[in-house]
Coordinates of C-alpha atoms in Angstrom, one line a residue:
M477 CA -0.2 0.0 -0.1
T478 CA 2.0 3.1 -1.5
E479 CA 0.0 5.7 0.9
L480 CA 0.4 4.1 4.1
T481 CA 0.4 6.3 7.3
V482 CA 2.0 5.6 10.4
A483 CA 0.2 7.4 13.6
K484 CA 1.6 7.6 16.8
F485 CA -0.1 8.4 20.3
G486 CA 1.7 9.6 23.1
G487 CA 0.8 8.9 27.0
T488 CA -1.8 11.9 27.1
S489 CA -3.4 10.9 24.2
V490 CA -4.1 7.5 25.6
A491 CA -4.4 8.8 28.9
D492 CA -8.0 7.2 29.5
A493 CA -11.1 6.0 27.7
D494 CA -12.1 9.7 26.2
A495 CA -8.8 10.3 25.4
M496 CA -8.5 6.9 23.3
S497 CA -11.6 7.5 21.9
R498 CA -10.4 10.7 20.3
C499 CA -7.2 8.8 18.6
A500 CA -9.8 6.3 17.5
A501 CA -11.5 9.1 15.8
I502 CA -8.5 10.3 14.3
L503 CA -7.5 7.0 12.9
E504 CA -11.2 6.3 11.4
Q505 CA -11.1 9.5 9.4
N506 CA -7.8 8.3 7.5
P507 CA -8.2 5.0 5.9
N508 CA -4.5 4.9 5.0
T509 CA -3.6 5.0 8.4
R510 CA -2.9 1.2 8.7
L511 CA -0.2 1.3 12.1
A512 CA -0.9 3.0 14.8
V513 CA 2.1 3.1 17.7
L514 CA 1.2 3.8 21.3
S515 CA 2.8 5.2 24.4
A516 CA 1.8 3.6 27.8
S517 CA -1.3 5.8 29.3
S518 CA 0.0 9.0 31.1
G519 CA 1.4 8.4 34.5
V520 CA 1.8 4.6 33.9
T521 CA 5.7 4.6 32.8
N522 CA 6.6 6.9 35.9
L523 CA 4.8 4.1 38.2
L524 CA 6.8 1.3 36.4
V525 CA 9.9 3.0 36.9
A526 CA 9.5 3.5 40.4
L527 CA 8.7 -0.1 40.9
A528 CA 11.5 -1.2 38.6
S529 CA 14.0 1.0 40.4
G530 CA 14.0 -1.5 43.6
E531 CA 11.6 -0.1 46.0
H532 CA 12.2 -2.0 49.2
Q533 CA 9.2 -1.1 51.2
P534 CA 6.1 -3.5 50.5
D535 CA 3.5 -0.8 51.6
S536 CA 5.4 1.3 48.8
R537 CA 5.3 -1.1 46.3
A538 CA 1.4 -1.7 47.2
R539 CA 0.3 1.9 46.5
L540 CA 2.2 2.3 43.3
L541 CA 0.6 -0.9 42.1
Q542 CA -2.7 0.3 43.0
Q543 CA -2.5 3.4 41.3
L544 CA -1.2 1.5 38.1
T545 CA -4.3 -0.8 38.6
D546 CA -6.7 2.1 39.0
I547 CA -5.6 3.6 35.8
Q548 CA -6.1 0.3 33.9
H549 CA -9.3 -0.6 35.6
G550 CA -10.7 2.8 34.7
I551 CA -10.5 2.0 30.9
L552 CA -11.6 -1.4 31.4
D553 CA -14.7 0.0 33.1
S554 CA -15.3 2.2 30.4
L555 CA -15.4 -0.9 28.0
D556 CA -17.7 -2.9 30.3
R557 CA -15.0 -5.3 31.1
P558 CA -14.8 -7.8 28.6
E559 CA -13.9 -11.2 30.1
M560 CA -10.7 -12.2 27.8
L561 CA -9.0 -8.6 27.9
T562 CA -10.0 -8.2 31.7
R563 CA -8.5 -11.4 32.6
H564 CA -5.3 -10.4 30.4
I565 CA -4.9 -7.1 31.8
E566 CA -5.1 -8.7 35.4
E567 CA -2.1 -11.2 34.3
I568 CA 0.0 -8.4 33.2
L569 CA -0.8 -6.7 36.4
H570 CA 0.2 -9.7 38.4
H571 CA 3.2 -10.2 36.5
I572 CA 4.5 -6.7 37.2
K573 CA 3.9 -7.4 41.0
E574 CA 6.0 -10.4 40.7
L575 CA 8.8 -8.4 38.5
S576 CA 9.1 -5.6 41.1
D577 CA 9.1 -8.1 44.3
S578 CA 12.3 -9.4 42.2
A579 CA 13.8 -5.9 41.8
A580 CA 13.3 -5.4 45.3
I581 CA 15.9 -8.0 46.0
S582 CA 18.1 -8.0 43.2
P583 CA 17.4 -4.9 40.7
S584 CA 18.9 -5.1 37.2
K585 CA 19.0 -3.2 33.8
A586 CA 17.2 -6.0 32.1
L587 CA 14.6 -6.5 34.7
H588 CA 13.7 -2.8 34.5
D589 CA 13.2 -3.0 31.1
E590 CA 11.1 -5.9 31.6
I591 CA 9.0 -4.0 34.1
V592 CA 8.6 -0.7 32.1
A593 CA 7.6 -2.4 28.9
Q594 CA 4.4 -3.5 30.6
G595 CA 2.8 -0.2 30.1
E596 CA 2.9 -0.4 26.6
L597 CA 1.6 -4.0 26.5
M598 CA -1.2 -3.0 28.4
S599 CA -2.3 0.4 26.5
T600 CA -2.3 -1.4 23.1
R601 CA -4.5 -4.3 24.4
L602 CA -7.1 -1.6 25.8
F603 CA -6.9 0.5 22.6
V604 CA -7.5 -2.7 20.4
E605 CA -10.7 -3.4 22.4
L606 CA -11.8 0.3 22.4
L607 CA -11.5 0.2 18.5
R608 CA -13.5 -3.1 18.2
H609 CA -16.4 -1.5 20.6
R610 CA -16.4 1.5 17.9
G611 CA -16.7 -0.8 15.2
T612 CA -13.4 -0.3 13.5
P613 CA -11.7 -3.7 13.4
A614 CA -8.0 -3.9 14.4
V615 CA -5.3 -6.3 15.3
W616 CA -2.7 -6.2 18.5
F617 CA 0.9 -6.9 17.3
D618 CA 3.9 -7.3 19.7
V619 CA 6.6 -5.1 18.0
R620 CA 9.3 -7.0 19.7
R621 CA 8.7 -9.2 17.0
V622 CA 10.2 -6.8 14.5
M623 CA 12.0 -4.0 16.6
R624 CA 15.3 -6.1 17.4
T625 CA 17.9 -4.2 19.3
D626 CA 21.5 -4.6 20.9
D627 CA 21.4 -5.4 24.6
R628 CA 22.1 -2.1 26.3
F629 CA 18.9 -1.8 28.3
S630 CA 16.9 1.5 29.0
R631 CA 18.9 2.9 25.8
A632 CA 19.0 0.1 23.4
T633 CA 20.0 0.7 19.5
P634 CA 17.6 -0.9 17.0
D635 CA 19.1 -3.2 14.3
L636 CA 17.9 -1.4 11.1
S637 CA 18.6 -4.4 8.8
A638 CA 17.2 -6.7 11.1
L639 CA 14.0 -4.6 11.6
A640 CA 13.9 -4.3 8.0
R641 CA 13.7 -7.9 7.2
A642 CA 11.2 -8.7 10.1
T643 CA 8.9 -5.9 9.2
E644 CA 8.8 -7.0 5.4
E645 CA 8.2 -10.6 6.7
E646 CA 5.7 -10.2 9.5
L647 CA 4.3 -6.6 10.0
K648 CA 3.8 -5.4 6.3
P649 CA 1.5 -8.2 5.2
L650 CA -0.6 -7.4 8.4
C651 CA -0.9 -3.6 7.3
D652 CA -1.7 -4.3 3.7
H653 CA -5.1 -5.6 4.9
Q654 CA -6.2 -4.0 8.3
L655 CA -5.2 -1.3 11.1
V656 CA -2.6 -2.7 13.4
V657 CA -2.0 -1.6 16.8
T658 CA 1.3 -1.7 18.5
Q659 CA 3.9 -0.7 20.9
G660 CA 6.4 2.2 20.8
F661 CA 9.4 2.3 23.3
I662 CA 10.1 -1.3 23.2
G663 CA 12.0 -3.8 21.2
A664 CA 14.0 -7.0 21.9
A665 CA 17.4 -8.1 22.0
N666 CA 18.6 -11.0 19.8
D667 CA 18.3 -13.3 22.9
G668 CA 14.6 -12.2 23.3
R669 CA 14.7 -10.3 26.5
T670 CA 13.0 -7.1 26.4
T671 CA 14.7 -3.9 26.0
T672 CA 13.5 0.0 25.7
L673 CA 14.9 2.8 23.5
G674 CA 14.9 5.4 26.2
R675 CA 12.6 8.0 27.0
G676 CA 10.6 9.6 24.3
G677 CA 11.5 6.4 22.3
S678 CA 8.0 6.1 21.0
D679 CA 8.3 8.8 18.5
F680 CA 11.4 7.0 17.5
S681 CA 10.0 3.4 16.9
A682 CA 7.1 5.1 14.9
A683 CA 9.5 6.9 12.7
L684 CA 11.7 3.6 12.2
L685 CA 8.4 1.3 11.5
G686 CA 7.4 4.2 9.0
E687 CA 10.9 3.9 7.4
A688 CA 10.8 -0.2 7.4
L689 CA 7.3 0.0 5.7
G690 CA 7.9 2.6 3.2
A691 CA 5.4 4.8 4.6
A692 CA 4.2 8.0 2.9
A693 CA 3.7 9.8 6.2
V694 CA 4.4 9.6 9.7
E695 CA 2.0 11.5 12.1
I696 CA 2.8 12.2 15.9
W697 CA -0.4 13.0 17.8
T698 CA 0.6 14.7 21.1
D699 CA -1.2 17.4 23.6
V700 CA 0.0 20.4 21.6
P701 CA -1.3 21.5 17.9
G702 CA 2.1 21.4 16.3
I703 CA 5.7 23.0 16.6
Y704 CA 5.6 26.5 18.2
T705 CA 8.2 29.5 17.7
T706 CA 9.2 28.7 21.0
D707 CA 7.2 27.3 24.4
P708 CA 4.2 28.7 24.6
R709 CA 4.5 28.5 28.5
L710 CA 7.4 30.9 28.1
V711 CA 6.1 33.3 25.9
S712 CA 2.5 33.9 25.3
E713 CA 3.2 35.2 21.8
A714 CA 4.5 32.0 20.6
R715 CA 2.7 30.6 17.4
A716 CA 2.4 27.4 15.4
I717 CA 4.5 26.8 12.5
P718 CA 2.8 25.5 9.5
E719 CA 5.7 23.8 7.9
I720 CA 9.4 23.5 9.0
S721 CA 12.2 21.7 7.3
F722 CA 13.9 18.4 8.5
S723 CA 16.8 20.6 9.2
E724 CA 15.2 22.9 11.4
A725 CA 13.0 20.4 13.2
S726 CA 16.2 18.4 14.1
E727 CA 18.1 21.5 15.4
M728 CA 15.1 22.3 17.4
A729 CA 14.6 18.6 18.8
T730 CA 18.3 18.2 19.7
F731 CA 18.3 21.6 21.5
G732 CA 15.4 21.0 23.7
A733 CA 11.9 21.3 21.8
K734 CA 9.9 18.8 23.7
V735 CA 7.5 18.1 20.9
L736 CA 9.8 15.4 19.3
H737 CA 12.3 13.0 20.4
P738 CA 15.7 13.9 19.1
A739 CA 16.2 10.7 17.0
T740 CA 12.8 10.8 15.5
L741 CA 13.6 12.6 12.4
Q742 CA 16.7 10.4 11.5
P743 CA 14.4 7.8 9.8
A744 CA 12.3 10.0 8.1
V745 CA 15.3 11.9 6.7
R746 CA 16.7 8.8 5.2
R747 CA 13.6 8.0 3.5
Q748 CA 12.3 11.5 2.7
I749 CA 9.0 10.8 4.5
P750 CA 7.1 13.8 6.0
V751 CA 6.1 14.0 9.6
F752 CA 3.0 15.6 10.9
V753 CA 2.7 16.9 14.4
G754 CA -0.8 17.6 15.5
S755 CA -2.8 17.4 19.0
S756 CA -5.2 14.5 19.5
K757 CA -7.2 16.7 21.7
A758 CA -7.9 19.4 19.0
P759 CA -7.1 17.5 15.5
E760 CA -9.2 20.2 13.8
A761 CA -6.5 22.8 15.0
G762 CA -4.2 21.5 12.4
G763 CA -0.4 21.1 13.2
T764 CA 3.0 21.1 11.6
W765 CA 4.3 19.2 8.8
I766 CA 8.1 18.7 8.8
R767 CA 9.3 18.3 5.2
N768 CA 12.6 17.7 3.4
S769 CA 12.2 21.3 2.2
T770 CA 9.5 24.3 2.4
P771 CA 8.9 27.3 0.4
S772 CA 9.4 29.9 3.6
Q773 CA 13.0 29.5 4.8
P774 CA 13.2 32.6 7.1
L775 CA 16.6 33.9 8.6
F776 CA 14.9 33.1 12.1
R777 CA 12.5 30.4 12.7
A778 CA 12.3 29.4 16.5
L779 CA 13.7 29.4 19.6
A780 CA 14.5 26.4 21.9
L781 CA 15.6 26.0 25.3
R782 CA 17.7 23.1 27.3
R783 CA 18.2 23.3 31.0
N784 CA 20.4 21.6 33.3
Q785 CA 23.5 21.9 31.5
V786 CA 26.9 21.4 32.8
L787 CA 30.0 23.8 31.5
L788 CA 33.2 21.7 31.8
T789 CA 36.6 24.0 31.5
L790 CA 39.6 21.7 31.0
T791 CA 43.0 23.6 31.1
S792 CA 46.5 22.5 30.3
Q793 CA 49.5 24.0 29.0
S794 CA 50.3 21.1 27.2
M795 CA 47.6 22.4 24.7
F796 CA 49.7 25.1 23.7
Q797 CA 50.9 24.4 20.2
A798 CA 50.9 20.6 20.8
H799 CA 48.6 17.6 19.3
G800 CA 46.8 14.8 20.8
F801 CA 45.0 16.5 24.0
L802 CA 41.8 16.9 22.3
A803 CA 42.1 13.0 21.3
E804 CA 42.7 12.1 24.8
V805 CA 39.9 14.0 26.4
F806 CA 37.4 12.9 23.9
G807 CA 38.6 9.6 24.2
I808 CA 37.7 9.2 27.6
L809 CA 34.3 10.9 27.1
A810 CA 33.7 8.5 24.7
K811 CA 34.5 5.6 26.7
H812 CA 32.1 6.6 29.2
K813 CA 29.5 7.3 26.5
I814 CA 29.2 11.2 27.2
S815 CA 28.1 13.2 24.6
V816 CA 29.7 16.6 24.2
D817 CA 27.1 19.2 22.8
L818 CA 29.1 22.7 22.4
I819 CA 32.6 23.1 22.2
T820 CA 35.1 26.2 22.3
T821 CA 38.8 26.4 22.5
S822 CA 41.8 28.8 23.4
E823 CA 45.3 28.3 23.2
I824 CA 45.2 26.3 26.6
S825 CA 41.6 25.7 27.4
V826 CA 38.7 23.7 25.9
S827 CA 35.1 24.3 27.2
L828 CA 32.4 21.9 26.5
T829 CA 28.7 21.6 27.5
L830 CA 26.9 18.3 28.7
D831 CA 23.3 17.8 28.7
A832 CA 22.2 16.9 32.2
G833 CA 26.0 16.3 32.7
A834 CA 25.5 15.9 36.5
E835 CA 24.4 12.7 36.2
L836 CA 27.0 11.7 33.6
L837 CA 30.1 13.4 35.0
T838 CA 31.0 10.6 37.6
E839 CA 33.9 10.9 40.1
E840 CA 35.6 8.1 38.0
V841 CA 35.2 10.5 34.3
Q842 CA 36.4 13.4 36.7
A843 CA 39.7 11.6 37.9
E844 CA 40.4 10.4 34.6
L845 CA 40.2 13.9 33.2
G846 CA 42.1 15.3 36.1
K847 CA 44.9 13.2 35.1
H848 CA 45.5 15.4 31.9
C849 CA 44.4 18.9 33.0
H850 CA 43.1 21.1 35.2
L851 CA 39.0 20.7 35.6
K852 CA 36.3 23.1 36.3
V853 CA 32.8 21.9 36.4
E854 CA 30.0 24.7 36.5
H855 CA 26.4 24.0 37.2
G856 CA 23.2 25.8 37.2
L857 CA 23.3 26.9 33.3
A858 CA 20.8 26.6 30.2
L859 CA 21.4 26.4 26.6
V860 CA 19.3 28.7 24.2
A861 CA 19.5 27.9 20.5
L862 CA 18.1 30.3 18.0
I863 CA 17.1 28.1 15.0
G864 CA 16.8 29.3 11.4
N865 CA 18.3 29.4 7.9
R866 CA 21.5 30.8 6.3
M867 CA 22.3 32.5 9.6
S868 CA 26.0 32.4 9.3
E869 CA 25.8 33.5 5.6
V870 CA 23.7 36.7 6.1
N871 CA 25.7 39.9 7.6
G872 CA 24.3 41.4 10.6
T873 CA 22.8 38.2 12.1
G874 CA 24.7 38.1 15.3
T875 CA 24.4 42.0 15.9
R876 CA 21.1 41.5 15.8
V877 CA 21.0 38.5 18.4
F878 CA 23.7 40.3 20.6
Q879 CA 21.9 43.7 20.7
A880 CA 18.8 41.9 22.2
L881 CA 20.9 40.4 24.6
E882 CA 23.0 43.5 25.5
D883 CA 22.4 43.2 29.4
V884 CA 22.7 39.5 29.8
N885 CA 26.0 37.5 30.9
I886 CA 26.8 35.1 28.1
R887 CA 28.9 32.2 29.3
M888 CA 29.5 30.6 25.8
I889 CA 28.6 31.0 22.1
C890 CA 28.7 28.5 19.3
Y891 CA 28.3 30.0 15.9
G892 CA 28.9 29.1 12.3
A893 CA 29.3 25.4 12.5
S894 CA 25.7 25.0 11.1
P895 CA 23.7 27.4 9.0
H896 CA 20.7 26.6 11.0
N897 CA 21.2 27.6 14.5
L898 CA 23.3 29.7 17.1
C899 CA 23.5 28.8 20.5
I900 CA 24.3 30.6 23.8
L901 CA 25.2 29.3 27.2
V902 CA 23.4 31.5 30.0
E903 CA 22.6 31.2 33.7
E904 CA 19.5 29.3 34.3
G905 CA 18.0 32.2 36.3
T906 CA 18.2 34.4 33.0
A907 CA 16.9 31.7 30.4
N908 CA 13.3 32.5 30.4
Q909 CA 14.2 36.2 29.8
V910 CA 16.6 35.5 27.4
I911 CA 13.8 33.3 25.2
A912 CA 11.5 36.4 25.9
D913 CA 13.7 39.1 24.5
L914 CA 14.9 37.2 21.7
H915 CA 11.1 36.2 20.5
R916 CA 10.1 39.6 20.7
E917 CA 13.3 41.2 18.7
L918 CA 13.7 38.4 16.1
L919 CA 10.2 36.6 15.8
P920 CA 7.7 39.1 15.9
A921 CA 4.0 38.2 15.1

């Protein structure tokens, strides 16, 4: 089916029976949508993560399990508790209890993923039944049959060639003839153990499945009507963007826009698959189409903000007119799987930023780096990214930005490596005002 569409629904979109009904209506309006990819119902993943973390107190585990049960029962009640489905959900809840008891004794990353994955397995079972109640035939599919990954639990990497083969053999024949409901976020290692792709991985799953199916479009249904010029909670004048390019959207996702998972667009770019972002709560409001290119390519398109940044400054006299120092530094970071965002250098120093670096920059990492240089670590910073087009090619771009921020203490600037962004590092306490000032000066209505 050449016009096949993949639709992904996030946790708030499947939070309860009413929310699921809105998703069902969206599917029913587009007969080309043959694959629906679901997250766990809102709040479920957080409960499962708490249970998987090894909660030792039986009373605390019981409370978490009861909250989890209440969410599932609320949806079951609206479906009049069909016998087979009710039994199946109860079996999953009992399985979660047994797994969480095991995690309290001996937690592990593999056990963590097995527990957390149960949220998607339940939401998709419930959604299939809701569709049937509405007279829309659908089949349930276990995505672990096709989403093969490595065994890096909680942050597994999909095996694209294995995914393509399995999808062609097992999933595509089903999608050719009917609506299929499956899970985002989860997969399976070669030995069959359940893995997860990391928080936000449901978007990534949908795009990967769309790529493997050769889809004509991937729809991401969430709780906001598209991608905005910046977070509307920070700037009331922020407005939805009707169309945006892959390059611009990738920059926005990478630098903190919450609407898309940063990895989502990679499969879409590889196959040139348009991606739509809209609100399941208000589908009539439209949304944002992300395409390879757009007719409009403004100098300034949007602003993104990423908090909880760490600035790492490494100083060594051996850097001066020497080689190999940076290779040693990045070799240490690579060994510990630490990804660097921004980087600037001087004769004897290099400064770089880490996203959520406090969690990554362990004592072991600091000790290894300290053998080669003096290390300075600064917290309480935020990264502001201005997204646009040809920014490093147009005279006066920097002047306009810095005039808007003449009273701001800018800790770091990265500009010129990409024509699509200009990034500045500022103190966390000034970030909101920086966003507001830049939006007012550069992105007026």
